[in-house]
Short mmCIF file of C-alpha atoms in Angstrom, two decimals:
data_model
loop_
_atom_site.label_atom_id
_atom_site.label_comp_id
_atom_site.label_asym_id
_atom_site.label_seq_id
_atom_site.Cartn_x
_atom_site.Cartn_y
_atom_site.Cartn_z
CA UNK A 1281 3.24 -0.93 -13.49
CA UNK A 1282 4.35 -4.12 -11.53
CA UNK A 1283 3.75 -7.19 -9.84
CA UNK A 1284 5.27 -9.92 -7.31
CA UNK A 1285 4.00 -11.99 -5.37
CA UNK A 1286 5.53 -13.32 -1.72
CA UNK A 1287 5.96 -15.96 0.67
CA UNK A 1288 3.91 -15.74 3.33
CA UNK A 1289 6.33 -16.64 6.35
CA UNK A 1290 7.80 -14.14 8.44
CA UNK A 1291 10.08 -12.60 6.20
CA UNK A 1292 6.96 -11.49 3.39
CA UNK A 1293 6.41 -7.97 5.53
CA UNK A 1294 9.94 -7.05 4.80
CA UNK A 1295 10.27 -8.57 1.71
CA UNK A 1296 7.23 -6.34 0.36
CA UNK A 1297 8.36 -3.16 2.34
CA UNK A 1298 11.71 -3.59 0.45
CA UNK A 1299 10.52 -4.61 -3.30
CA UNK A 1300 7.95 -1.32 -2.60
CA UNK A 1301 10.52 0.78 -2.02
CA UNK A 1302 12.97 -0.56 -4.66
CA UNK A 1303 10.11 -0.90 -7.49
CA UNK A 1304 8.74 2.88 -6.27
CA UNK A 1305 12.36 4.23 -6.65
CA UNK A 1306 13.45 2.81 -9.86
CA UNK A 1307 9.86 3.78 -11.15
CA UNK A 1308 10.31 6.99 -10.70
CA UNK A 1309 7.11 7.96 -9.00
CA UNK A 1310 5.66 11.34 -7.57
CA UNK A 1311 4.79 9.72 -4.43
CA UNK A 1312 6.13 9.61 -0.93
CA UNK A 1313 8.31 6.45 -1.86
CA UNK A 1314 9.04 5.70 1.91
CA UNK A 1315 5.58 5.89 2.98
CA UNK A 1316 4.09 3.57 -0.05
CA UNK A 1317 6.92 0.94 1.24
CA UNK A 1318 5.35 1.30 4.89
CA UNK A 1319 1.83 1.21 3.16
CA UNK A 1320 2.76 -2.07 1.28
CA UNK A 1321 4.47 -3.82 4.46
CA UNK A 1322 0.78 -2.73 6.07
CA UNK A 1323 -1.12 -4.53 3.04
CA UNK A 1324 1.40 -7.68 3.51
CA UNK A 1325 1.32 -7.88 6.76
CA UNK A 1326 -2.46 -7.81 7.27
CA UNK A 1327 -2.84 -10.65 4.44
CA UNK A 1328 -0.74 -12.75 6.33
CA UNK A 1329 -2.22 -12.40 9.63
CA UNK A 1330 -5.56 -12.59 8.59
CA UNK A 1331 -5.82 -15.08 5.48
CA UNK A 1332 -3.97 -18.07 7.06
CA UNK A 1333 -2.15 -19.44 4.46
CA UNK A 1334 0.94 -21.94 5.10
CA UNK A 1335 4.07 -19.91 5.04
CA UNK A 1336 4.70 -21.39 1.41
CA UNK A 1337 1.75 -19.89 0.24
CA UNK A 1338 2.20 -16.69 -2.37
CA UNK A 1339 0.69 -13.73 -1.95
CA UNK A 1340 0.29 -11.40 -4.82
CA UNK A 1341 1.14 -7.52 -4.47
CA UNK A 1342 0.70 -5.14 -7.47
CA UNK A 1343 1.39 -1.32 -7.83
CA UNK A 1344 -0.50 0.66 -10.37
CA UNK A 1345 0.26 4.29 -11.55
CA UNK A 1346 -2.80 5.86 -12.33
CA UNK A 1347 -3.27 8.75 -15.19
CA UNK A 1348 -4.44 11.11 -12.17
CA UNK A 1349 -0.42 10.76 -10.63
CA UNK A 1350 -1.73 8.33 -8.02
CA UNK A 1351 -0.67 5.04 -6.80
CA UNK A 1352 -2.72 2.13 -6.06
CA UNK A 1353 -0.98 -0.68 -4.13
CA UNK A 1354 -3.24 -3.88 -4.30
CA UNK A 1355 -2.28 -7.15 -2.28
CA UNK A 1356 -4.59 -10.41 -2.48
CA UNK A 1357 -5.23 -13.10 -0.32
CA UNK A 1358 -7.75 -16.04 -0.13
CA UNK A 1359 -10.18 -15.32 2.14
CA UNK A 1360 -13.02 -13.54 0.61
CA UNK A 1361 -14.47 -11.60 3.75
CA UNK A 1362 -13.29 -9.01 5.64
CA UNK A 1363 -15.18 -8.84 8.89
CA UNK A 1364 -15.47 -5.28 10.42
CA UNK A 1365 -13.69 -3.52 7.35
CA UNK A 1366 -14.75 0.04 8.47
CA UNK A 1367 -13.58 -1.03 12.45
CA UNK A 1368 -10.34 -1.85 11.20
CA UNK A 1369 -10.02 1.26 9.04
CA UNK A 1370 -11.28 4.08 11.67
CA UNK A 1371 -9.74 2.39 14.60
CA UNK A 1372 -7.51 4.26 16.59
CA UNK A 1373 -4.65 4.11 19.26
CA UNK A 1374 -6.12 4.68 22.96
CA UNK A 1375 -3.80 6.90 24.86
CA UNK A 1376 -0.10 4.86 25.44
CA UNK A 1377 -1.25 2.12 22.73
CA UNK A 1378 1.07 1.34 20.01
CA UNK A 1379 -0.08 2.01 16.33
CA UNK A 1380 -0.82 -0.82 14.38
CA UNK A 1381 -2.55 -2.60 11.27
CA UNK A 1382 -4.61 -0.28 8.59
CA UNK A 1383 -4.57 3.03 10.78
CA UNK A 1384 -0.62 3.08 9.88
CA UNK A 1385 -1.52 2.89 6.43
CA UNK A 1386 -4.40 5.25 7.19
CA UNK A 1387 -1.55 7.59 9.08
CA UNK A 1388 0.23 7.66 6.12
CA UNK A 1389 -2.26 9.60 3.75
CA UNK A 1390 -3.67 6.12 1.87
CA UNK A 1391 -7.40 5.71 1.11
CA UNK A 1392 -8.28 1.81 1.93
CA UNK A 1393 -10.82 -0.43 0.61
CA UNK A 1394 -11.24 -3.69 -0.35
CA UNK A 1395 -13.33 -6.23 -3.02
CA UNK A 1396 -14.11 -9.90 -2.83
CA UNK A 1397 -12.71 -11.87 -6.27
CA UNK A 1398 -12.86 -15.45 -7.19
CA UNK A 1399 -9.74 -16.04 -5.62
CA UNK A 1400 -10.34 -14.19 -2.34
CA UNK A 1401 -10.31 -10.55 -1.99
CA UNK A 1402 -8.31 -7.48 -2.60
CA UNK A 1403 -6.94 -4.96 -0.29
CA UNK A 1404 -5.85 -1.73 -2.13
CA UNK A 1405 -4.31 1.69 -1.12
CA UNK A 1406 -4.49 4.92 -2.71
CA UNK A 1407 -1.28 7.45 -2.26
CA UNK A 1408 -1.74 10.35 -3.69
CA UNK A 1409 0.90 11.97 -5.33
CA UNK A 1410 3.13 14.17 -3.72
CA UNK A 1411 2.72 18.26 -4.26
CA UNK A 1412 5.15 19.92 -6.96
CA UNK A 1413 6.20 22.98 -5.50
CA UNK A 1414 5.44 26.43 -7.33
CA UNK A 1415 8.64 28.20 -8.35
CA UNK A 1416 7.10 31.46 -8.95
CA UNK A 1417 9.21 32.08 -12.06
CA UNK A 1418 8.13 34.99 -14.25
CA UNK A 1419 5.83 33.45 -17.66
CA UNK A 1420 8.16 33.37 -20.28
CA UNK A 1421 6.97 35.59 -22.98
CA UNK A 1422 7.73 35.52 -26.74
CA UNK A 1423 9.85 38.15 -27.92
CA UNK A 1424 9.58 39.07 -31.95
#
């Protein structure tokens, strides 16, 4: 479905929130288009926190549109590992604390994961898409 990749200086959470949104919108998609941006500013953001690139480094961010209706937003960085991936997915806010990293994304309905490559590793998130509402019109018959 798409691909860009970002500078990873202080402007790449943004930047991938906003081309999200955008590439979501003009796409077309079933999916909670606000939410996937937030997702994909989550994905950015923890890439450049966590891989410690130089703020000209790019850092690639795909969408897919699966078959099933679902959307699969992948970002890559360098580093290979990811230590404590199931902390980082199932932590939560104490009482008071504010809401941060992967639980957002977590908050916002996506399924995380991730897979070591040759170039690093890829974090991906799974939206599902969004319910289409019954209209409860009478079957149309055919009439002779």
């Amino acid at each position: 479905m798409g691909s860009w990749q970002f500078r990873a200086n202080r402007y790449a959470v943004e930047n991938a929130r906003s081309h999200t949104r955008m590439h979501l919108t003009l796409a077309n998609v079933n999916v909670d288009v606000e939410a996937a941006a937030r997702v994909g500013g989550v994905l950015m953001a923890n890439a450049v926190t966590h891989s410690r690139v130089p703020a000209y480094a790019q850092i690639p961010m795909q969408w897919v549109l699966l078959q099933t209706g679902e959307l699969l937003i992948q970002v890559q960085d360098s580093r290979r590992d990811f230590p404590d991936f199931d902390e980082a997915v199932t932590w939560e806010p104490a009482e008071g604390e504010k809401p941060r990293g992967l639980w957002i994304a977590r908050e916002l309905g996506a399924e995380l994961a991730f897979a070591p490559t040759e170039a690093g590793k890829i974090v991906q998130a799974l939206i599902k898409p969004l319910e289409v509402p019954a209209f409860g019109f009478p079957a149309v018959r055919h009439i002779p």
